[in-house]
CSV table of C-alpha atoms in Angstrom, one decimal:
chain,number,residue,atom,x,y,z
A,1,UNK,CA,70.2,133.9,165.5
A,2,UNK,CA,69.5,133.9,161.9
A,3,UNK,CA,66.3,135.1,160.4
A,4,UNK,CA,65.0,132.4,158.0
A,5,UNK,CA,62.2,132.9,155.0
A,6,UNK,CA,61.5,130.5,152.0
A,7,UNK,CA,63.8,132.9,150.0
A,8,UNK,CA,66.5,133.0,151.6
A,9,UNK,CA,66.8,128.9,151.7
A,10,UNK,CA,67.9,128.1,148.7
A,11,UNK,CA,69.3,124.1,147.4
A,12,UNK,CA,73.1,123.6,147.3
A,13,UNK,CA,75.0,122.1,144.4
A,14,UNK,CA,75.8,119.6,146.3
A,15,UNK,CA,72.9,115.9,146.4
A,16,UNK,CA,74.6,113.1,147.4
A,17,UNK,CA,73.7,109.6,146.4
A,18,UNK,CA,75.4,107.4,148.6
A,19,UNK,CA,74.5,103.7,147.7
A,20,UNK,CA,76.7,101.8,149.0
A,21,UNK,CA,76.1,103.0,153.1
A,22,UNK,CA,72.2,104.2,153.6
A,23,UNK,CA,70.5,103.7,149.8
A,24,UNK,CA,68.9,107.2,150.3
A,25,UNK,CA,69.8,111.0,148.8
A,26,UNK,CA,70.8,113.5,151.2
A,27,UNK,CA,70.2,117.4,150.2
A,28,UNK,CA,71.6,120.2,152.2
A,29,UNK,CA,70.6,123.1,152.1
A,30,UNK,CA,72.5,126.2,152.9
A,31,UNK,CA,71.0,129.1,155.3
A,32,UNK,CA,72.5,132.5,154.1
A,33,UNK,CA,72.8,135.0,156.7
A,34,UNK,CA,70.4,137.8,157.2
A,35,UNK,CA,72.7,141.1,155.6
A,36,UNK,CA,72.5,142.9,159.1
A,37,UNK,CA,73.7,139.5,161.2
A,38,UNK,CA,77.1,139.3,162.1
A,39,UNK,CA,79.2,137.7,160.0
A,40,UNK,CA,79.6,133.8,160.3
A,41,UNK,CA,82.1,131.2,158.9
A,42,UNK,CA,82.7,131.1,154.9
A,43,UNK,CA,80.1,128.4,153.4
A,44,UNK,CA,80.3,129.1,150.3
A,45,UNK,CA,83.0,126.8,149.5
A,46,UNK,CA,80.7,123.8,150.2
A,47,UNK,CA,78.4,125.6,147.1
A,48,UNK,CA,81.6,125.1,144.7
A,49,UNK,CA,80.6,122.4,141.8
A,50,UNK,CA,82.8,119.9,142.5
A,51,UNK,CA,85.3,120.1,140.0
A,52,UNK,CA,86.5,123.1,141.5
A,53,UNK,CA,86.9,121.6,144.8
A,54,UNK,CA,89.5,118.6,143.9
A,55,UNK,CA,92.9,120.4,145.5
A,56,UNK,CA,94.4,123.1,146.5
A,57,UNK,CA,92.3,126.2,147.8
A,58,UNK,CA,88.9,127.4,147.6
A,59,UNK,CA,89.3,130.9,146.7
A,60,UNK,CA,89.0,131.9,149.8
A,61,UNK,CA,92.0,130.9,151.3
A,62,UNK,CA,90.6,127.3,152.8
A,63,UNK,CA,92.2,124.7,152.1
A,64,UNK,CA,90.2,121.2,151.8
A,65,UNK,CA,90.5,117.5,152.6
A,66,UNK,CA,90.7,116.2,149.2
A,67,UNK,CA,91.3,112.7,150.3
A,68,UNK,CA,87.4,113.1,152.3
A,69,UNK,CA,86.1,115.0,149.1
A,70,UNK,CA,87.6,112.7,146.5
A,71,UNK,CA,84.7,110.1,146.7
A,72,UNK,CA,82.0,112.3,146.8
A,73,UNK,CA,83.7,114.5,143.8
A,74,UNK,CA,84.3,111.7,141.7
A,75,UNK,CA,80.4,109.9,142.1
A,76,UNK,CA,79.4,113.7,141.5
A,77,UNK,CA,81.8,114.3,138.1
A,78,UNK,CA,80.5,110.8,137.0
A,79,UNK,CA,76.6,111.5,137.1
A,80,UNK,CA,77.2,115.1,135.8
A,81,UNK,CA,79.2,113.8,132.7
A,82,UNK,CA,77.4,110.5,132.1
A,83,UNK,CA,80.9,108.7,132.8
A,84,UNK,CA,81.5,105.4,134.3
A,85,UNK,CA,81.4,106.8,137.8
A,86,UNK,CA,85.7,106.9,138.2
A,87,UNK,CA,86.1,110.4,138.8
A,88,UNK,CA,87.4,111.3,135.3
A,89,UNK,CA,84.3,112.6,134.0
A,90,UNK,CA,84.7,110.7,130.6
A,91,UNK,CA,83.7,107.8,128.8
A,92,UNK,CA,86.1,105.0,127.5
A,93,UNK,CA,83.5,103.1,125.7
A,94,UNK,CA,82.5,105.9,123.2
A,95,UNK,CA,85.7,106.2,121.4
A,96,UNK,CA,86.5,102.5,121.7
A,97,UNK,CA,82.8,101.7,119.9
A,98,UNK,CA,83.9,104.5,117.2
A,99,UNK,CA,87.3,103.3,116.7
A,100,UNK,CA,85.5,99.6,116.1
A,101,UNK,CA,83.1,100.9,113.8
A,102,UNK,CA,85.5,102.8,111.6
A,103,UNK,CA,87.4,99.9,111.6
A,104,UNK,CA,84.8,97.8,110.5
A,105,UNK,CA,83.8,100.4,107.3
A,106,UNK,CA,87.1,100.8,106.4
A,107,UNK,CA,87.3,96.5,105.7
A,108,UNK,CA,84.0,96.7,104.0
A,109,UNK,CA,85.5,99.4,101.8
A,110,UNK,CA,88.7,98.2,101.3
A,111,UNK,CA,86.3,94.7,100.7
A,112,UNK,CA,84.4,96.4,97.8
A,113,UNK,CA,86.9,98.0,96.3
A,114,UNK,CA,88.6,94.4,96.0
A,115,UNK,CA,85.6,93.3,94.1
A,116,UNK,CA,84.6,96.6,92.1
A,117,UNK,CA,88.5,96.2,90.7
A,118,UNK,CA,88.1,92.2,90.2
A,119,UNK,CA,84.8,92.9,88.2
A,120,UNK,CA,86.7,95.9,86.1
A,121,UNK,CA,89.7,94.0,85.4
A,122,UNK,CA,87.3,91.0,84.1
A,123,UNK,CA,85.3,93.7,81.7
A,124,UNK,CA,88.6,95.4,81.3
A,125,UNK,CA,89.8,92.2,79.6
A,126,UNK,CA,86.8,91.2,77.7
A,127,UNK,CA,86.5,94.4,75.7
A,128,UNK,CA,90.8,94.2,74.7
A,129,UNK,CA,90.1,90.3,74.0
A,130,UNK,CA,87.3,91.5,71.6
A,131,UNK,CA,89.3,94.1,70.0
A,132,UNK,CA,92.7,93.4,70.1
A,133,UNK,CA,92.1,91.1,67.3
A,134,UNK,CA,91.8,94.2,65.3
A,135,UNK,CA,94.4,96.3,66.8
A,136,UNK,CA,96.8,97.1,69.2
A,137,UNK,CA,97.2,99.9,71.5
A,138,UNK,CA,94.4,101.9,69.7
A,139,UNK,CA,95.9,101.7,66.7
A,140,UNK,CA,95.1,99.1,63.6
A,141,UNK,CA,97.5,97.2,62.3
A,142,UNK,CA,97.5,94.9,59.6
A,143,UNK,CA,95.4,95.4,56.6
A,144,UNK,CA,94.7,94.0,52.9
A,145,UNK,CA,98.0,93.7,51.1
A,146,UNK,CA,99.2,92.0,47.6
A,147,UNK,CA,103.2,91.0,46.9
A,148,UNK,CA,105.1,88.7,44.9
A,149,UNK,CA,106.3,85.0,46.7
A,150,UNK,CA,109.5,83.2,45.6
A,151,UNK,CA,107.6,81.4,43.0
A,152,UNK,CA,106.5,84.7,41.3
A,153,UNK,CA,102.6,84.2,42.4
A,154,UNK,CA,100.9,86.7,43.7
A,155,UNK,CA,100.2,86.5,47.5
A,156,UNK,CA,97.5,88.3,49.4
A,157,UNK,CA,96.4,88.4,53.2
A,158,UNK,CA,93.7,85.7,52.7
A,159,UNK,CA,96.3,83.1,51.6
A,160,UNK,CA,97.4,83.4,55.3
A,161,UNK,CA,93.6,82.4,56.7
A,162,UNK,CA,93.1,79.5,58.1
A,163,UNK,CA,96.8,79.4,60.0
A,164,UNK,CA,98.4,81.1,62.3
A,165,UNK,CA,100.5,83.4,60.9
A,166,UNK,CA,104.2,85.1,61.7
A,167,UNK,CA,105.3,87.7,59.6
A,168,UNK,CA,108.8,88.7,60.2
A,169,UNK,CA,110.1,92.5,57.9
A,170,UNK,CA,113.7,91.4,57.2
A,171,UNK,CA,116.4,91.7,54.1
A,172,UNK,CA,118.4,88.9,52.9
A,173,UNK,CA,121.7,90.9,52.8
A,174,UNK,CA,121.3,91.6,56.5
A,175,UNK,CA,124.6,90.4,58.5
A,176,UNK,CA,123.0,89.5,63.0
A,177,UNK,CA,120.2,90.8,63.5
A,178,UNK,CA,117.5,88.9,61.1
A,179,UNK,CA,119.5,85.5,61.0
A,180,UNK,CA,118.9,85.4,64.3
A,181,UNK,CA,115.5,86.6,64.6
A,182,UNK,CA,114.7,83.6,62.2
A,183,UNK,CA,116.4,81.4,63.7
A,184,UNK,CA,114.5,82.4,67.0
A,185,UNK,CA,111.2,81.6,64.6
A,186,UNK,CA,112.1,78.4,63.0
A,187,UNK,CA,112.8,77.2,67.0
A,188,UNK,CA,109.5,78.0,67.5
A,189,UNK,CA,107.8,76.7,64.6
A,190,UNK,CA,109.7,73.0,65.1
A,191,UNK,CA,108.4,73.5,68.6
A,192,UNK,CA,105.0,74.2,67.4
A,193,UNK,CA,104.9,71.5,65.2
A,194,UNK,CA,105.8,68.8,67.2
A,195,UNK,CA,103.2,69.2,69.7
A,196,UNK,CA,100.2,70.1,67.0
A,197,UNK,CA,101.8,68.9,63.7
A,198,UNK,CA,102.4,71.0,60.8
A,199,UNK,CA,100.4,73.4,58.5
A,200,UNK,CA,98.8,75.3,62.2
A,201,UNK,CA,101.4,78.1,62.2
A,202,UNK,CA,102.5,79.9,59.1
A,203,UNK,CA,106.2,81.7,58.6
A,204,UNK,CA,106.5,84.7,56.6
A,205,UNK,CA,109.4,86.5,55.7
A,206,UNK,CA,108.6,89.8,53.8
A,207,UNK,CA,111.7,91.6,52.3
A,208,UNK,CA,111.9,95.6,53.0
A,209,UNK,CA,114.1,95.8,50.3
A,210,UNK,CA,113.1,95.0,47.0
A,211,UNK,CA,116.0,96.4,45.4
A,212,UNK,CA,118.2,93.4,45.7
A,213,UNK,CA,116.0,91.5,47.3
A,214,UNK,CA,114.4,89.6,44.1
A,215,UNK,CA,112.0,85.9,44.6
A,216,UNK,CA,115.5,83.8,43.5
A,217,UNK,CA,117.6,85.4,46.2
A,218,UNK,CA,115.0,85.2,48.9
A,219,UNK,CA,114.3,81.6,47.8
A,220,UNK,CA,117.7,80.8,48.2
A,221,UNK,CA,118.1,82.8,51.4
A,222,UNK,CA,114.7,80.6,53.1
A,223,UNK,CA,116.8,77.2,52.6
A,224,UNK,CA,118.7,77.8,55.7
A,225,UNK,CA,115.6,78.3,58.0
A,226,UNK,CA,112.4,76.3,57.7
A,227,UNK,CA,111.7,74.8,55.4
A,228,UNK,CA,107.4,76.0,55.3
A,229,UNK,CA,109.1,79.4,54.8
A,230,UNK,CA,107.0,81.6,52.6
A,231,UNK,CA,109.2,84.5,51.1
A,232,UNK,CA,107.9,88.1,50.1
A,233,UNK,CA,108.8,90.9,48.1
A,234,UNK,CA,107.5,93.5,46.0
A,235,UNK,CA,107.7,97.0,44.6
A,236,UNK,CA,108.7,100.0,46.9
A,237,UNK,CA,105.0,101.3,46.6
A,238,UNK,CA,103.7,98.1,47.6
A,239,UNK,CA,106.7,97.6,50.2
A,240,UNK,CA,105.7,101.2,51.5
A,241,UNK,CA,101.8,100.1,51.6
A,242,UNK,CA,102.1,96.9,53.6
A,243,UNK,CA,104.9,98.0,56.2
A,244,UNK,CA,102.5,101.3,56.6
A,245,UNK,CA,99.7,99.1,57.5
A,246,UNK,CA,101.8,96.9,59.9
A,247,UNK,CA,103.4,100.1,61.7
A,248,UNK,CA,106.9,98.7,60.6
A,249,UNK,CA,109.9,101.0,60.3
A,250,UNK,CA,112.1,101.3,57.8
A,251,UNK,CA,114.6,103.2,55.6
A,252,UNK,CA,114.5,103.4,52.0
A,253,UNK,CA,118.4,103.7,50.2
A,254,UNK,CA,119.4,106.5,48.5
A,255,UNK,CA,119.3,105.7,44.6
A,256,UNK,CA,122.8,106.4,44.6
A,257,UNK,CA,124.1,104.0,47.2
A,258,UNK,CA,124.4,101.2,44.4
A,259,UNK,CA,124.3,97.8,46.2
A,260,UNK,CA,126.2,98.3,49.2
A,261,UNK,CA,123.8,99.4,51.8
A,262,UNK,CA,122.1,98.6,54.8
A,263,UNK,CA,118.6,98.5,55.6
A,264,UNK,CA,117.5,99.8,59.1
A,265,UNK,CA,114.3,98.5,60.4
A,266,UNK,CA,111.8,97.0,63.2
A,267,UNK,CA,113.1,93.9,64.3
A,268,UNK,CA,109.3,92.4,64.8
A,269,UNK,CA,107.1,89.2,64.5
A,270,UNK,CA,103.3,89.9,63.9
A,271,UNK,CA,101.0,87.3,64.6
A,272,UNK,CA,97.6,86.9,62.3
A,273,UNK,CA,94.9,84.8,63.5
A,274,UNK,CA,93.5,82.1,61.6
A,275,UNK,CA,90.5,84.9,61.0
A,276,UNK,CA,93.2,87.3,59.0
A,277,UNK,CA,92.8,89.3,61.9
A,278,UNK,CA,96.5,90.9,64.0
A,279,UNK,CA,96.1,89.6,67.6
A,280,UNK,CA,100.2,89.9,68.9
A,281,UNK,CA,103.6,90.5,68.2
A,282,UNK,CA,106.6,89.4,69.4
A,283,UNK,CA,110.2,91.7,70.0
A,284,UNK,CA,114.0,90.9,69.9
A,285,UNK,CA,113.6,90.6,73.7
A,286,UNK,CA,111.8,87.1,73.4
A,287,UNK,CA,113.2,84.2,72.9
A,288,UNK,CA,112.4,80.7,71.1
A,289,UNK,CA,110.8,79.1,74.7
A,290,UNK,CA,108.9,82.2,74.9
A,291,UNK,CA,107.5,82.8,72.3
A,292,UNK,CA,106.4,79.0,71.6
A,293,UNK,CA,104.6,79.3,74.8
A,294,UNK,CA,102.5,82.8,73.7
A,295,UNK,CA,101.9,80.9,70.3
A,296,UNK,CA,100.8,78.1,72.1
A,297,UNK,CA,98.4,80.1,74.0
A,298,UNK,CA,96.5,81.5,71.4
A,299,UNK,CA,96.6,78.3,69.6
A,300,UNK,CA,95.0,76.6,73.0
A,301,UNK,CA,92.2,79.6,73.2
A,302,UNK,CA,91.4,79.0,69.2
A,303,UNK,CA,90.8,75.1,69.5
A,304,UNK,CA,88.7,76.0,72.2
A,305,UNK,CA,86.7,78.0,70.6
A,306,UNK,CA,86.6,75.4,67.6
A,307,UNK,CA,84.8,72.8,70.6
């Protein structure tokens, strides 16, 4: 027989709470035997959490029904770990609810970004609107200038107020390039004119060089193109001053090239708002449809504002 005292009873590891047969918890407790009895069967297996007791041995070379075990393991594993009472000892709805919320902040982020870039681009717009007019790309261009039309008058930058106008750097003795470019421009202009009437858009043509270049020749040279043509030149200082102020390349002649030479330059159309003001420009790239359409544009946004 077994001697018993209150220390020697201690609780196992093991409470059952079987609902589903008698709606009541069982405890067992396990008697340990007195150091001096003789030995008795191996309990202690039954003291194993019950993780440990799922297959294969206890230790202690006894081996287990897992299939009698496996209920009382996995109800066991379930109320130890808080988990849906399967016998995996985790929960599915944790990462689920995690995976849904991330989900949802990652649309509300991906939402306000949206917006925060929609309200940018609009400010964004705004502020170039309001100083493109002035210049372009950080850089002003266009600028107070005097020279010498066809009619020997001199012509300034306010003559041009009140239209839009298209200033086009060219020569007269130039053999593809500026015919065409003109060309390209009186398109336009006819274009233009036929859907607002004349005296709205402005054609310049501004001779870079001055050397042969003189008001007859350039008068002469305008007759082929539009005829509301207004023709340009100057001396080299003044050439030099307005072609600075309009970022427009070119290349001056060597004195002693005599007259056969040819000028290199940009092959660009610079718009001037009504204002005086540089608001666009137009490259070799473009042709007659589109640039009537960016012309009409700006001519659209400036009636508007004339409402």
């Amino acid at each position: 027989m077994f001697r018993l005292s209150r220390s020697l009873m201690r609780p196992s590891a093991q409470c059952l709470s079987d609902s589903l047969k008698t709606k009541m918890h069982v405890c067992k407790y396990a008697t340990a035997p007195h150091p001096h009895s003789p030995s008795e069967p191996d309990q202690q297996s039954q003291l194993l959490p019950p993780q440990q007791n799922i297959s294969g041995s206890d230790g202690h070379g006894h081996n287990r029904d897992s299939s009698t075990r496996g209920r009382a393991d996995g109800k066991e594993a379930a109320w130890n770990t808080g988990g849906s009472g399967n016998g995996s000892g985790s929960s599915e709805r944790g990462p689920l609810s995690w995976k849904s919320a991330a989900l949802q902040l990652g649309l509300m982020t991906i939402a306000g970004g949206g917006l925060y870039y929609w309200y940018d681009q609009e400010k964004r717009q705004k502020a170039t609107a309001s100083s493109k007019v002035q210049s372009y790309g950080g850089v002003k261009i266009g600028g107070p200038f005097s020279l010498t039309d066809t009619m020997k008058r001199t012509v300034t930058e306010e003559d041009f107020k009140g239209k839009f106008a298209i200033l086009y750097f060219g020569f007269t003795m130039c053999p593809d390039v500026c015919p065409t470019e003109m060309d390209k421009l009186t398109a336009a202009v006819n274009r233009i004119e036929k859907r607002y009437g004349s005296g709205i858009v402005q054609p310049v043509f501004i001779s870079v060089d001055p050397k042969r270049d003189s008001p007859e020749r350039i008068k002469a040279y305008l007759a082929d193109f539009h005829p509301s043509f207004i023709g340009l030149t100057g001396t080299y200082d003044q050439i030099a001053d307005v072609t600075k102020k309009f970022r427009v390349y070119w290349s001056k002649p060597d004195d002693s090239a005599g007259d056969d030479y040819v000028v290199d330059h940009s092959i660009i159309m610079y718009v001037l708002h009504p204002s005086g003001e540089f608001i666009d420009y137009y490259g070799k790239n473009l042709n007659a449809d589109e640039v009537t359409q960016k012309l009409t544009a700006h001519i659209e946004k400036y009636m508007d504002s004339k409402k």
